[in-house]
Amino acid sequence: MRPKTRLRRTLVWLGTLFVMAAICLPGAWVVFSAFRPNREILARPAIWWPEQFGLGNFMRMFGIGGEQIAIPVGSYFMNSLIIALTSTFVAVFIGMAGGYAFARFRFRGKNAIFLGLMLSRAVPGIALSLPLFMVWSRLGLIDTPLGLIIVYVAMNVPFTVWLTDGFFRQVPVEMSEAAQIDGCTRWQAFWRVEFPLARAGIASAGIFAFLISWNEYALASVLTRSTDSRTLPVGLMDFSAQFTIDWAGMCAMAVLIIIPALILTFIVQKHLIAGLTFGGVKG
Amino acid sequence: MATVNLSQVVKRYGKLEVVHGIDLDIAHEEFVVLVGPSGCGKSTTLRMIAGLEEISGGEIRIGDRMVNELPPRARNVSMVFQNYALYPHMSVRENLGFSLKIAKQPASTIDERVAEAADILGLSDLMDRTPAQLSGGQRQRVAMGRAIVRHPDVFLFDEPLSNLDAKLRVQMRTEIKRLHQKVRTTVVYVTHDQVEAMTLADRIVIMRDGYIEQVGSPLELFERPANTFVAGFIGSPPMNQVRARIAAKDGGPVVSITDSLDLPVPGRLRDQVRADQDVVLGFRAEDLMPEGHELKTDGALMRFKQTVSIAEPLGTETLLFTEFGQQEVLSKMFNPRPVAEGEEIGFALNIDRLHLFDAASGRSLEG
Ligand SMILES: Nc1ncnc2c1ncn2[C@@H]1O[C@H](COP(=O)(O)OP(=O)(O)OP(=O)(O)O)[C@@H](O)[C@H]1O
Ligand SMILES: [Mg+2]
């Protein structure tokens, strides 16, 4: 290897390292803090390398070993899980149907509808919070899981439609036709051939929809009030009292929020292998 | 019995009519090739037979059933697509057995029929691969295997060889012919390659702009093209076509090409022409024979000398570009010798094998 190339490569590595560090450090800081007592986090001068490291924050959160903080983490967690999973499931299902229709059928106003869907994502969600609040309170949907589920489905559908449309487009129409000639109904052809081939897209749509619902804060903070429907991200704010913030507890809960998202991403990830459609048609 | 009958079949996309009321009767076990230039409606016709495209008018029957309203799965046809359309997420074995599985056949029947098809097509060693792990020719074979396992009434092929390189195409062409000899089934085969059509077909259907131009056996189309389009489409090289006019002379009507060049009208066509008719004179390159390389014939010959502008050696024959009545024509030299460009050569034109077409309609003057 020529020295010049080697130098350049080293520089590229260093640059990458720096960027990665900049991206990861805040996350790592949150994770570290989750295992340290508040005292140490707030210490001045700062203690960079943790001295006391333990599960105290988590135990406090779940009331193990006497001390318990007054935040119903368990209810928040269940609310989050129910709302995120249900809304993801519904959004992916609607998105799949819509994406398939956009990819396969011609109909009047197709482009306009598609554009409309995309533009609806351009409106910042928070701008809708007041009208949404008023409508929801008339309908009695304030502080109910159903209320949030509807909002999240509406938020996610344009995106899931767009994503699955792209993936269904990549599946040649001949796949479905071949299956129909092989004896399938259109419905069977979809589930046996087109769906498995677009699975990667549907899985990615699912992950995105889940993460968006799971982490959403702005609208949830307006539309929820109590343990009936309050979700984890809103619950994080419970750690800030009038004059103090329990950083340690907050970080522990943040870790708790990250874990299911990570688990889900890992589970779904193996379906993300794209390129399954290659080889079925001419090379 | 799987005959296929099309009567007055029309296809419209919105207001645009692309197939204009075609009639076609395909016999049991017949190999019919639909051929024609791009956009002439071959695929559309095939897809209407398959049920993948709605029929806008007329009637299609397979066997004794009217199939207009039947979905593809109820027609018992199988189809090989241009891009093969193998299921990428299934192994070769699963691809082959898919239709039987959908039909809920017992596993033993599926295994047996899949093995039989694999055997016929030489796929037995590839059964556990996925389509991505196959070469183009192998994919092509899997696509054919998938079509034959079902024992369908009709095979439909839509340009199945057009994605293969030239050598493999010739090889697979023979293989398809052999397959048809083994698995005698009615076949409708679409291609735009006239050589494929000639080599495979029992009968060729030539289409243009949504109309059928002519139906006939390969030799019929070659020997008696119904119009200038067919004459220009079938045969390689296509038939020479020279503008001319009928003139009355003492000995009978003649084809006058230039003031100084005319030919007697062949006897069989004498009653079909009228004086001053604008015609197209057609003759095959092999009927314009270079001196010393003539084929045996009892036909009357007309001899003339002309320079060669281009010579294209092809091995068994050489194509010579020359002029006849100041219009470019091709001659075929069999058992060729080297020919220099610009060389003057004597030619013999076989007058008995001339074709005449009406210039205005393009139709053959043959009775
Ligand atoms: N979905 C469609 N909408 C409108 N017109 C169409 C549609 N599909 C095909 N056509 C038109 O119908 C005509 C016939 O098409 P078809 O695919 O049958 O041609 P083809 O003979 O198979 O040509 P090729 O050799 O290029 O495959 C073409 O002019 C084409 O533009
Ligand atoms: Mg076509």
XYZ file of C-alpha atoms in Angstrom, chain B:
367
model
C -59.579 -32.128 -26.444
C -58.144 -28.663 -26.077
C -58.900 -26.602 -29.080
C -58.775 -22.830 -28.778
C -61.206 -20.720 -30.742
C -61.227 -16.972 -30.984
C -64.110 -15.354 -32.749
C -64.356 -11.642 -33.373
C -62.172 -10.975 -30.332
C -61.736 -7.305 -29.565
C -59.578 -5.583 -26.966
C -60.035 -1.981 -25.993
C -58.097 0.041 -23.451
C -60.561 2.817 -22.750
C -61.320 4.254 -26.152
C -58.213 2.829 -27.755
C -58.885 -0.377 -29.645
C -55.743 -2.480 -29.956
C -57.127 -5.812 -31.184
C -59.773 -5.523 -33.870
C -62.074 -8.500 -33.967
C -59.715 -11.363 -34.768
C -60.768 -14.912 -35.653
C -58.520 -17.860 -35.052
C -59.102 -21.593 -34.663
C -56.346 -23.609 -33.053
C -56.509 -27.389 -33.294
C -55.880 -29.893 -30.523
C -52.119 -30.364 -29.927
C -51.290 -27.753 -32.526
C -48.286 -25.451 -32.078
C -49.382 -22.006 -33.158
C -47.022 -19.036 -33.154
C -48.262 -15.455 -33.053
C -45.677 -13.263 -34.659
C -45.511 -9.627 -35.628
C -43.715 -6.375 -34.944
C -43.674 -4.737 -31.530
C -47.015 -3.382 -30.378
C -49.124 -5.404 -32.807
C -51.203 -7.009 -30.064
C -49.603 -10.440 -29.714
C -49.191 -10.316 -25.962
C -52.615 -8.807 -25.531
C -54.173 -11.660 -27.491
C -52.256 -14.239 -25.500
C -53.196 -12.618 -22.213
C -56.838 -12.628 -23.204
C -56.594 -16.365 -23.783
C -54.932 -16.714 -20.370
C -57.591 -14.628 -18.679
C -55.142 -11.996 -17.489
C -56.783 -9.403 -19.676
C -60.497 -8.821 -20.014
C -62.067 -9.422 -23.391
C -63.810 -6.322 -24.700
C -65.764 -8.128 -27.377
C -66.184 -11.459 -29.122
C -65.729 -14.891 -27.686
C -62.897 -17.185 -26.652
C -63.468 -20.907 -26.236
C -61.039 -23.455 -24.833
C -62.199 -26.950 -25.625
C -65.964 -26.759 -25.538
C -66.095 -24.105 -22.827
C -66.689 -20.430 -23.361
C -64.044 -18.854 -21.119
C -64.758 -15.126 -21.501
C -65.777 -14.725 -17.884
C -63.531 -17.350 -16.292
C -60.593 -16.251 -14.132
C -57.153 -17.557 -15.141
C -57.168 -20.310 -12.534
C -60.325 -21.852 -13.980
C -59.023 -22.102 -17.530
C -56.445 -24.829 -17.015
C -53.800 -23.073 -19.041
C -50.203 -22.491 -18.071
C -48.004 -19.672 -19.141
C -44.304 -18.983 -19.481
C -43.543 -15.299 -19.094
C -40.905 -13.286 -20.861
C -39.155 -12.579 -17.571
C -39.987 -16.082 -16.263
C -41.741 -14.763 -13.136
C -40.374 -17.522 -10.935
C -41.247 -17.167 -7.263
C -37.974 -15.888 -5.792
C -38.764 -16.983 -2.251
C -39.287 -20.610 -3.196
C -36.850 -23.312 -4.212
C -36.991 -24.823 -7.677
C -38.900 -27.751 -6.219
C -41.467 -25.470 -4.613
C -41.764 -23.417 -7.772
C -42.521 -26.531 -9.762
C -44.972 -27.905 -7.255
C -46.749 -24.652 -6.453
C -49.745 -25.119 -8.730
C -50.336 -28.662 -7.488
C -50.086 -27.505 -3.905
C -52.670 -24.826 -4.537
C -54.857 -27.480 -6.136
C -54.490 -29.466 -2.880
C -53.034 -32.527 -4.544
C -51.647 -35.149 -2.159
C -47.927 -34.831 -1.441
C -47.140 -38.081 -3.205
C -48.724 -36.888 -6.452
C -46.875 -33.596 -6.194
C -43.519 -35.311 -5.684
C -44.160 -37.636 -8.565
C -45.215 -34.978 -11.054
C -42.463 -32.586 -9.989
C -39.890 -35.321 -10.419
C -41.317 -36.159 -13.822
C -41.117 -32.549 -14.994
C -37.630 -32.136 -13.536
C -36.583 -35.244 -15.390
C -37.938 -34.063 -18.726
C -36.186 -30.718 -18.388
C -32.983 -31.894 -16.735
C -33.561 -29.980 -13.521
C -33.091 -32.819 -11.057
C -29.776 -31.496 -9.708
C -31.084 -27.999 -9.141
C -34.161 -28.764 -7.099
C -33.057 -27.111 -3.850
C -31.686 -23.922 -5.328
C -33.599 -20.689 -5.412
C -34.151 -18.860 -8.707
C -31.422 -16.358 -7.825
C -28.901 -19.199 -7.920
C -29.748 -20.232 -11.476
C -28.433 -19.147 -14.856
C -30.747 -17.624 -17.433
C -31.183 -20.875 -19.316
C -31.887 -22.806 -16.121
C -34.502 -20.283 -15.046
C -36.075 -20.643 -18.435
C -36.266 -24.386 -17.919
C -37.789 -24.014 -14.470
C -40.411 -21.726 -15.955
C -41.244 -24.387 -18.523
C -41.236 -27.064 -15.853
C -43.686 -25.076 -13.800
C -45.900 -24.947 -16.849
C -45.840 -28.660 -17.596
C -46.361 -30.144 -14.108
C -50.004 -29.187 -14.243
C -50.742 -31.095 -17.427
C -52.625 -28.071 -18.734
C -54.946 -27.987 -21.711
C -52.998 -25.174 -23.317
C -49.473 -23.824 -22.988
C -49.016 -20.131 -23.468
C -45.572 -18.681 -24.109
C -44.889 -14.950 -24.262
C -41.490 -14.365 -25.863
C -39.865 -16.910 -23.575
C -36.483 -16.773 -25.267
C -35.988 -13.077 -25.739
C -33.901 -12.676 -22.597
C -31.365 -15.313 -23.570
C -28.206 -14.757 -25.568
C -28.224 -15.796 -29.209
C -26.600 -19.172 -28.734
C -28.752 -20.261 -25.828
C -31.809 -19.059 -27.656
C -31.189 -21.452 -30.510
C -30.567 -24.261 -28.045
C -33.709 -23.595 -26.028
C -35.723 -23.278 -29.217
C -34.866 -26.831 -30.075
C -35.614 -27.844 -26.529
C -39.086 -26.326 -26.706
C -39.734 -28.199 -29.918
C -38.575 -31.425 -28.324
C -40.724 -30.715 -25.291
C -43.750 -30.325 -27.501
C -43.031 -33.661 -29.117
C -42.874 -35.282 -25.681
C -45.717 -33.459 -23.989
C -48.257 -33.130 -26.746
C -50.334 -30.130 -25.768
C -51.886 -27.257 -27.616
C -49.397 -24.379 -27.651
C -49.816 -20.705 -28.354
C -46.435 -19.062 -28.604
C -45.732 -15.362 -29.020
C -42.554 -14.011 -30.522
C -41.418 -11.182 -32.722
C -38.636 -13.296 -34.178
C -39.654 -14.803 -37.493
C -36.936 -17.449 -37.334
C -38.359 -18.727 -34.059
C -41.800 -18.693 -35.622
C -40.673 -20.606 -38.700
C -38.757 -23.238 -36.767
C -41.333 -23.943 -34.067
C -44.742 -23.484 -35.589
C -47.194 -25.890 -37.088
C -49.007 -22.771 -38.076
C -47.966 -19.129 -37.939
C -50.310 -16.242 -37.321
C -48.872 -12.968 -38.553
C -50.277 -9.928 -36.824
C -49.961 -6.227 -37.500
C -51.645 -3.320 -35.699
C -54.222 -5.554 -34.070
C -55.216 -7.380 -37.259
C -54.275 -10.825 -38.457
C -52.442 -10.480 -41.764
C -52.127 -14.142 -42.647
C -52.402 -17.585 -41.104
C -50.612 -20.580 -42.531
C -47.876 -23.152 -42.188
C -44.332 -21.797 -42.278
C -43.857 -22.945 -45.867
C -47.181 -21.548 -47.012
C -46.247 -18.149 -45.638
C -42.851 -18.394 -47.195
C -44.053 -19.527 -50.592
C -47.299 -17.596 -50.846
C -47.217 -14.453 -48.732
C -50.625 -12.793 -48.868
C -49.220 -9.279 -48.955
C -46.056 -7.229 -48.991
C -46.012 -7.060 -45.198
C -45.843 -10.819 -44.814
C -43.349 -11.025 -47.661
C -41.144 -8.542 -45.868
C -41.551 -10.228 -42.502
C -41.015 -13.900 -43.235
C -37.723 -15.206 -44.535
C -34.220 -14.044 -43.944
C -33.306 -11.883 -45.670
C -36.814 -10.580 -46.351
C -38.163 -10.813 -49.880
C -36.781 -8.300 -52.373
C -39.471 -5.805 -53.297
C -39.147 -3.685 -56.416
C -41.611 -1.042 -57.603
C -42.894 -1.725 -61.104
C -45.846 -1.258 -63.431
C -47.762 -3.610 -65.706
C -47.507 -2.844 -69.395
C -49.213 -4.520 -72.356
C -46.866 -5.898 -75.006
C -47.371 -8.022 -78.068
C -46.539 -11.274 -76.319
C -48.809 -10.483 -73.352
C -48.521 -8.366 -70.195
C -45.078 -7.564 -68.847
C -43.758 -6.173 -65.586
C -41.966 -3.017 -66.509
C -39.356 -1.915 -64.016
C -37.601 0.756 -66.031
C -37.980 1.843 -69.637
C -35.360 -0.584 -70.715
C -36.057 -3.389 -68.259
C -39.132 -5.572 -68.281
C -40.053 -9.130 -67.438
C -42.844 -11.335 -68.698
C -45.647 -11.816 -66.177
C -45.477 -15.420 -64.943
C -48.138 -17.576 -66.583
C -50.156 -18.224 -63.422
C -50.572 -14.480 -62.837
C -51.374 -13.422 -66.381
C -55.126 -13.198 -65.785
C -54.765 -11.349 -62.504
C -53.061 -8.214 -63.771
C -54.429 -5.277 -65.681
C -52.544 -2.826 -67.827
C -50.985 0.208 -66.111
C -51.441 -1.338 -62.688
C -48.813 -0.212 -60.177
C -47.344 -3.326 -58.651
C -44.603 -4.483 -56.341
C -42.443 -7.184 -57.797
C -41.191 -9.605 -55.201
C -38.551 -12.290 -55.335
C -36.441 -14.118 -52.783
C -32.708 -13.600 -52.622
C -32.208 -17.279 -53.423
C -34.107 -16.832 -56.683
C -31.600 -14.245 -57.841
C -28.671 -16.532 -58.466
C -25.103 -15.502 -59.221
C -23.734 -17.116 -62.370
C -21.905 -20.363 -61.679
C -23.783 -20.774 -58.389
C -27.251 -21.465 -59.763
C -29.553 -23.883 -58.020
C -31.195 -26.555 -60.095
C -34.468 -25.286 -61.528
C -36.811 -25.830 -64.466
C -37.907 -22.212 -64.257
C -37.296 -19.698 -66.993
C -34.290 -17.562 -66.189
C -33.618 -13.985 -67.007
C -29.969 -13.119 -67.144
C -28.260 -9.792 -66.592
C -24.964 -8.398 -65.382
C -24.621 -6.079 -62.448
C -21.996 -4.836 -59.991
C -22.037 -5.941 -56.370
C -21.937 -3.111 -53.832
C -21.607 -5.132 -50.646
C -20.848 -8.789 -49.972
C -21.721 -10.327 -46.604
C -20.224 -13.793 -46.180
C -22.248 -15.962 -43.783
C -20.405 -19.243 -44.252
C -22.725 -21.520 -46.159
C -23.867 -18.580 -48.246
C -22.869 -15.039 -49.076
C -25.371 -12.215 -49.339
C -24.710 -9.944 -52.303
C -26.175 -6.440 -52.422
C -26.743 -5.392 -56.006
C -29.200 -3.419 -58.111
C -32.154 -4.432 -60.173
C -33.880 -1.677 -62.149
C -31.943 0.865 -60.069
C -33.395 -0.482 -56.820
C -31.293 -2.319 -54.274
C -31.877 -6.057 -54.064
C -30.167 -9.000 -52.415
C -28.884 -12.180 -53.942
C -27.793 -15.334 -52.163
C -24.665 -17.094 -53.359
C -24.529 -20.706 -52.219
C -21.187 -22.537 -52.096
C -19.738 -19.070 -52.074
C -16.459 -17.868 -53.500
C -14.862 -14.632 -52.338
C -16.542 -11.658 -54.014
C -14.882 -8.275 -54.247
C -16.993 -5.228 -53.709
C -17.572 -3.471 -57.034
C -17.114 -6.714 -58.951
C -19.440 -7.220 -61.922
C -21.273 -10.514 -61.779
C -23.765 -12.230 -64.014
C -27.106 -12.982 -62.321
C -29.960 -15.300 -63.257
C -33.416 -14.404 -61.956
C -35.894 -17.263 -61.710
C -38.932 -15.754 -63.407
C -41.310 -18.538 -62.473
C -40.894 -17.721 -58.821
C -41.725 -14.042 -59.039
C -44.458 -12.629 -56.800
C -46.651 -9.717 -57.722
C -48.450 -7.478 -55.263
C -50.843 -4.655 -55.934
C -48.891 -1.519 -55.031
C -51.870 0.322 -53.586
C -53.265 -2.378 -51.288
C -50.103 -4.421 -50.886
C -52.155 -7.553 -51.556
C -50.774 -10.471 -53.480
C -52.168 -10.888 -56.998
C -52.048 -14.645 -56.560
C -55.569 -16.055 -56.991
